[in-house]
Amino acid sequence: MTDELRDTFFAESEDLLAAMGEGLAAMSDGTAETETMHAVFRAVHSIKGAAGAFALSDVVSFAHSFETVLDAIRSDRLVPDADVMRLLQRSGDILADLLEAARDGRSDPPEALGAILEALEELAGGEDLAEEDFVFEPMGLGMSFLADDAPAQPKLFRLHFRPSRQFFHNGHEPANLFAALSDLGEVTVACDTTGLPRLEVIDLEESYLAWSLTLETEAGEDQVRDVFAFVEDLCDLEVEEMPRFAMGILPLIDLPEATDTAAEDVPAEEPQAAPAPTPTTPPVSVPTPPTVKEAPRPTLRVDLDRVDRLINSVGELIINQAVIAQKVAEAGLPPSSGLAAQVEDLSLLARDIQEGVMLIRAQPVKPLFQRMARVVREAADATGKQVDLVTEGEDTEVDRTVVEGLADPLTHMVRNAIDHGIESPDDRIATGKASAGRLLLTASHVSGNVRIVIKDDGAGLNRERIQATAVRKGLIPADAVLSDSEIDNLLFLPGFSTAASVTSLSGRGVGMDVARTAITALGGRISITSRPGEGTTFIISLPLTLAVLDGLIVAVADQPMIVPAAAVLETIRPSSRDFLDLGQGERVLNLRGTHVPIVDVASVLGYGPVVDPSQAIVVLVRTGEDTRAALAISGISDKRQVVIKSLRGNVGTVPGISAATILGDGKVALILDPDTLVGMAARRRDLHSITTFEAGHEHAD
Amino acid sequence: MISVLAIDDSRTIRELLRRALETAGMQVTTADDGVLGVSAFAGEAFDAVITDINMPNMDGFGVIEAIRAGDRNKRVPILVLTTETGPELRARARTAGATGWLTKPFDETALVSTLKRVTGTI
Amino acid sequence: MNMQTDARTEEQAEFISLMAGGQGYCIEVTKVREIRRWSPVTTLPHAPDCLLGVMNLRGAVIPVLDLALRLGLDRTALTARHVVLIVSAGERTVGLLVDSVSDILRVPRTAIQGTPTLSGADMRLIQGMIALNGEALRVLNMQAVAPTMAEVAA
């Protein structure tokens, strides 16, 4: 079997698994329609069918058991109560595991396979699981030419064959059967036309003829009958083995009024050979397909590499266009030349192309959310908690890299929410909550960004313990006075892990800092809010596309850098009285009565001495849901869309920097990550050292 | 050249069929479900049809019935290709008008020889 | 060297010889993608000394290392005559600032010797020696010379 075909199979299986998961989810929450059940059944059934072609016997036999239970449900022999639905969900997971193992060439069975299989078989109970014993070898088709046990001595068979009307209706041809017989040995054919009525009363659909045949063959009777396997009920057939008189003597006897004819002559005699429609049956119009309720829009499957090559080229085009724009501006052409306007048009066109191309990569978050459904089930099982997952906005589209890159952080956060957030059923009832916790997962587009919210209705963060942990780990001074929001954000510090309850579930050696790093790497931000007794909410905000970003081009120690425009609230040229000196060189910006911490970007990045704030320009950025910071820089030159170039592949993670871009002059400019910059500055203040922070970041790559 | 219409909702199976039949020098048209299959059938003269049973929109029985009830090429050989092996299914397929059946996973040689058999092109 | 000509002694390897920090090194030709004249790079915050910054290589952002500094020699005093070798190190592409590139050498694979006599922390940066006309050229181990930012800093 070729690799390409395998790829097709596994890609198709993924689609089918997604359809199955969707259907099962709808069944669980009661929104299923009749068709849903059938679609789920078909998905599993199709996987089984195709898996057989690759001799994936584990997949086939599991899918078979799974399908048997689904069949019982769709034919109302089994009621899909909550327990059954749970089993079906788990079965779906196992099927996915088996396929994944098959794809990766692993043979280790999923842990829960045995138990789930047993449960399925128990449910199937009366169903005939064993009846269809699955044969993984391709089945014989009833026309075997192999005659292992055939005796060397040829046998003589006599056959009487009279096809029924249905025989012809089903597309059979007597001549084809005779030809098949002739593969087994020597055949003689005699047609019995005695049944033919007078020409004027002939019904062209009716069968009037019969045949007598002899066959001299080394094959057994079974093989002879096999030739007629498809027409068993569509004809009268007698097969008898004749005693042998002598080799070569063919007893053509007992055929009164029979006309000898050769096999190839037969079709000409057959009634159905007449092509004209019969007068007795009025012509039926060509079958027209019934209207489909909602035809899926045609789609195109394209190799991802091709799309990415296109995206890269478009990225180059935009850079190139920026270079041209800059050169045109520098050339100082008179406005009457119109060149500047043309360049502007070019730039708009390039943007259009880019947006179009990026849309090709856009995917709904649905598969990601579906994966989380599984994570929730597993985590709930492992902790003995009850959790209802509610998802919204599954059709929200994001770049496929985001879908892929979010899988790990989301998994971690969902596990965390169940492990640490949602209480045990007893505890919940004791505090007047429903015994099952609720985990809300939503995706939406908010002002040019994609927002993903993970919200639980659990106990909320234990701030006392978080602060104690941070102190014990030396992340903050023992006497630090922190706001609730600052405490919550300690969770994101590298090296922080709520060690008081490291469980097999969420305490896998990675903390929220890894989740945050992953999200930052996607150009996104994450924030947290929590209310004691009411639960915790994480909000992830991501750019729509990963290829371009609206940015402010600023100067930091003479180096051009980019501040993502999405984070910018306003730009200010403050006068010296807007600064408040807190002592020890610490200053805050007095902004209409509120105090905002100042981050000297050049100094935090180690580029040079502290900028004199009175000479600085301040970019006010959002750093959390309701926190702000003032980035002090030495100038702003432009605001424009820039093409994002990842640093991760060739360079690695750089503290305070999320990515790079290439400016009109071909130079590389770094894109600032305001959140980590603020964190870096805060840590310089609090610890008078940034070493811990850097150490943490080195491991994050 | 034998021209075959293969109807199956599984991309993998369609691809498998296409390869097997094209290797054998046949011409293959595929359709993703019963409805598309029947409309493809209406537009071309096929020597044989291979159809899956379990499909969205219109199942294999529906395909067979629609073709047999039409007035064009209504006696084309139709092979049912399915994972089900139960006798009831065969009986149903036969009643609907199927010429023969094949079981998934199928053996390419057997598939081709069966097709040649039912189309009379041995 | 054994003059016997079995298949293995016939196998040739090509190297680019170069000078860095006044010393002779070489890199397997297959690892070198192109050679460019030095032009200023964009510096990275909190980068290790030997990581000069990043440059634009036809749309890709790649790091540029001062090879001499990386090998524990003196910092290269930059001039426009210095060149940057663009090399592949595993999956990554990096630029190496060197004094000059001198020659392409073709030597039998058997002429490459291990480095049993060398010692020191940076030994892993050298994967072998080629003795040529009484001179010893060190063969650079690209994977070790061009680590990720995290590895350099560690």
CSV table of N, CA and C in Angstrom, one decimal, chain A residues 307-360:
chain,number,residue,atom,x,y,z
A,307,VAL,N,0.6,26.4,0.4
A,307,VAL,CA,0.0,27.6,1.0
A,307,VAL,C,1.1,28.4,1.7
A,308,ASP,N,2.0,27.7,2.4
A,308,ASP,CA,3.0,28.4,3.2
A,308,ASP,C,4.0,29.1,2.2
A,309,ARG,N,4.3,28.4,1.1
A,309,ARG,CA,5.2,29.0,0.1
A,309,ARG,C,4.6,30.3,-0.4
A,310,LEU,N,3.3,30.2,-0.6
A,310,LEU,CA,2.5,31.4,-1.2
A,310,LEU,C,2.5,32.5,-0.1
A,311,ILE,N,2.3,32.1,1.1
A,311,ILE,CA,2.3,33.1,2.2
A,311,ILE,C,3.7,33.8,2.3
A,312,ASN,N,4.7,33.0,2.2
A,312,ASN,CA,6.0,33.6,2.3
A,312,ASN,C,6.3,34.6,1.1
A,313,SER,N,5.9,34.2,-0.1
A,313,SER,CA,6.0,35.0,-1.2
A,313,SER,C,5.3,36.3,-1.0
A,314,VAL,N,4.1,36.2,-0.5
A,314,VAL,CA,3.3,37.4,-0.3
A,314,VAL,C,4.0,38.3,0.8
A,315,GLY,N,4.5,37.7,1.8
A,315,GLY,CA,5.3,38.4,2.8
A,315,GLY,C,6.4,39.2,2.2
A,316,GLU,N,7.1,38.5,1.3
A,316,GLU,CA,8.2,39.2,0.6
A,316,GLU,C,7.7,40.3,-0.3
A,317,LEU,N,6.6,40.1,-0.9
A,317,LEU,CA,6.0,41.1,-1.7
A,317,LEU,C,5.7,42.4,-0.9
A,318,ILE,N,5.2,42.2,0.3
A,318,ILE,CA,4.9,43.3,1.2
A,318,ILE,C,6.1,44.1,1.6
A,319,ILE,N,7.1,43.3,1.9
A,319,ILE,CA,8.4,43.9,2.3
A,319,ILE,C,8.9,44.7,1.1
A,320,ASN,N,8.9,44.1,-0.1
A,320,ASN,CA,9.4,44.7,-1.3
A,320,ASN,C,8.6,45.9,-1.6
A,321,GLN,N,7.3,45.9,-1.4
A,321,GLN,CA,6.5,47.1,-1.6
A,321,GLN,C,6.9,48.2,-0.7
A,322,ALA,N,7.2,47.8,0.6
A,322,ALA,CA,7.6,48.8,1.5
A,322,ALA,C,8.9,49.5,1.1
A,323,VAL,N,9.8,48.7,0.6
A,323,VAL,CA,11.1,49.2,0.1
A,323,VAL,C,10.9,50.2,-1.0
A,324,ILE,N,10.0,49.8,-2.0
A,324,ILE,CA,9.7,50.7,-3.1
A,324,ILE,C,9.1,52.0,-2.6
A,325,ALA,N,8.1,51.9,-1.6
A,325,ALA,CA,7.5,53.1,-1.1
A,325,ALA,C,8.5,54.0,-0.5
A,326,GLN,N,9.5,53.4,0.2
A,326,GLN,CA,10.5,54.2,0.9
A,326,GLN,C,11.4,54.9,-0.1
A,327,LYS,N,11.8,54.1,-1.2
A,327,LYS,CA,12.6,54.7,-2.2
A,327,LYS,C,11.9,55.8,-2.9
A,328,VAL,N,10.6,55.6,-3.2
A,328,VAL,CA,9.9,56.6,-3.9
A,328,VAL,C,9.8,57.9,-3.0
A,329,ALA,N,9.6,57.7,-1.7
A,329,ALA,CA,9.5,58.9,-0.8
A,329,ALA,C,10.9,59.6,-0.8
A,330,GLU,N,11.9,58.8,-0.8
A,330,GLU,CA,13.3,59.4,-0.7
A,330,GLU,C,13.6,60.2,-2.0
A,331,ALA,N,13.1,59.7,-3.1
A,331,ALA,CA,13.4,60.3,-4.4
A,331,ALA,C,12.9,61.7,-4.5
A,332,GLY,N,11.9,62.0,-3.7
A,332,GLY,CA,11.4,63.4,-3.6
A,332,GLY,C,10.7,63.8,-5.0
A,333,LEU,N,10.0,62.9,-5.6
A,333,LEU,CA,9.3,63.2,-6.8
A,333,LEU,C,8.2,64.2,-6.6
A,334,PRO,N,7.9,65.0,-7.6
A,334,PRO,CA,6.8,65.9,-7.5
A,334,PRO,C,5.5,65.2,-7.4
A,335,PRO,N,4.6,65.7,-6.6
A,335,PRO,CA,3.3,65.0,-6.4
A,335,PRO,C,2.6,64.7,-7.7
A,336,SER,N,2.9,65.6,-8.7
A,336,SER,CA,2.2,65.5,-10.0
A,336,SER,C,2.6,64.2,-10.7
A,337,SER,N,3.7,63.6,-10.4
A,337,SER,CA,4.1,62.4,-11.1
A,337,SER,C,3.1,61.2,-10.9
A,338,GLY,N,2.4,61.3,-9.8
A,338,GLY,CA,1.4,60.3,-9.5
A,338,GLY,C,1.9,59.0,-9.1
A,339,LEU,N,3.3,58.9,-9.0
A,339,LEU,CA,3.9,57.6,-8.6
A,339,LEU,C,3.5,57.2,-7.2
A,340,ALA,N,3.5,58.2,-6.3
A,340,ALA,CA,3.2,57.9,-4.9
A,340,ALA,C,1.8,57.3,-4.8
A,341,ALA,N,0.8,57.8,-5.6
A,341,ALA,CA,-0.5,57.2,-5.5
A,341,ALA,C,-0.5,55.8,-6.0
A,342,GLN,N,0.3,55.5,-7.1
A,342,GLN,CA,0.4,54.2,-7.6
A,342,GLN,C,1.0,53.2,-6.6
A,343,VAL,N,2.0,53.7,-5.9
A,343,VAL,CA,2.6,52.9,-4.9
A,343,VAL,C,1.6,52.6,-3.8
A,344,GLU,N,0.8,53.5,-3.5
A,344,GLU,CA,-0.2,53.4,-2.4
A,344,GLU,C,-1.2,52.3,-2.9
A,345,ASP,N,-1.6,52.3,-4.2
A,345,ASP,CA,-2.5,51.3,-4.7
A,345,ASP,C,-1.9,49.9,-4.6
A,346,LEU,N,-0.6,49.9,-5.0
A,346,LEU,CA,0.1,48.6,-4.9
A,346,LEU,C,0.1,48.1,-3.5
A,347,SER,N,0.3,49.0,-2.5
A,347,SER,CA,0.3,48.5,-1.2
A,347,SER,C,-1.0,47.9,-0.7
A,348,LEU,N,-2.1,48.6,-1.2
A,348,LEU,CA,-3.5,48.1,-0.8
A,348,LEU,C,-3.7,46.7,-1.5
A,349,LEU,N,-3.3,46.6,-2.7
A,349,LEU,CA,-3.4,45.3,-3.4
A,349,LEU,C,-2.7,44.2,-2.7
A,350,ALA,N,-1.4,44.5,-2.3
A,350,ALA,CA,-0.6,43.5,-1.6
A,350,ALA,C,-1.3,43.1,-0.3
A,351,ARG,N,-1.9,44.0,0.4
A,351,ARG,CA,-2.6,43.7,1.6
A,351,ARG,C,-3.8,42.8,1.3
A,352,ASP,N,-4.5,43.1,0.3
A,352,ASP,CA,-5.7,42.3,-0.1
A,352,ASP,C,-5.2,40.9,-0.4
A,353,ILE,N,-4.2,40.7,-1.1
A,353,ILE,CA,-3.7,39.4,-1.5
A,353,ILE,C,-3.3,38.7,-0.2
A,354,GLN,N,-2.6,39.4,0.7
A,354,GLN,CA,-2.2,38.8,1.9
A,354,GLN,C,-3.3,38.3,2.7
A,355,GLU,N,-4.3,39.2,2.9
A,355,GLU,CA,-5.5,38.8,3.7
A,355,GLU,C,-6.1,37.5,3.1
A,356,GLY,N,-6.3,37.5,1.8
A,356,GLY,CA,-6.9,36.4,1.1
A,356,GLY,C,-6.1,35.1,1.3
A,357,VAL,N,-4.8,35.2,1.2
A,357,VAL,CA,-4.0,34.1,1.4
A,357,VAL,C,-4.0,33.6,2.9
A,358,MET,N,-4.0,34.5,3.8
A,358,MET,CA,-4.1,34.1,5.2
A,358,MET,C,-5.4,33.4,5.5
A,359,LEU,N,-6.4,33.8,4.8
A,359,LEU,CA,-7.7,33.1,5.1
A,359,LEU,C,-7.7,31.7,4.7
A,360,ILE,N,-6.8,31.3,3.8
A,360,ILE,CA,-6.7,29.9,3.4
A,360,ILE,C,-6.2,29.1,4.6
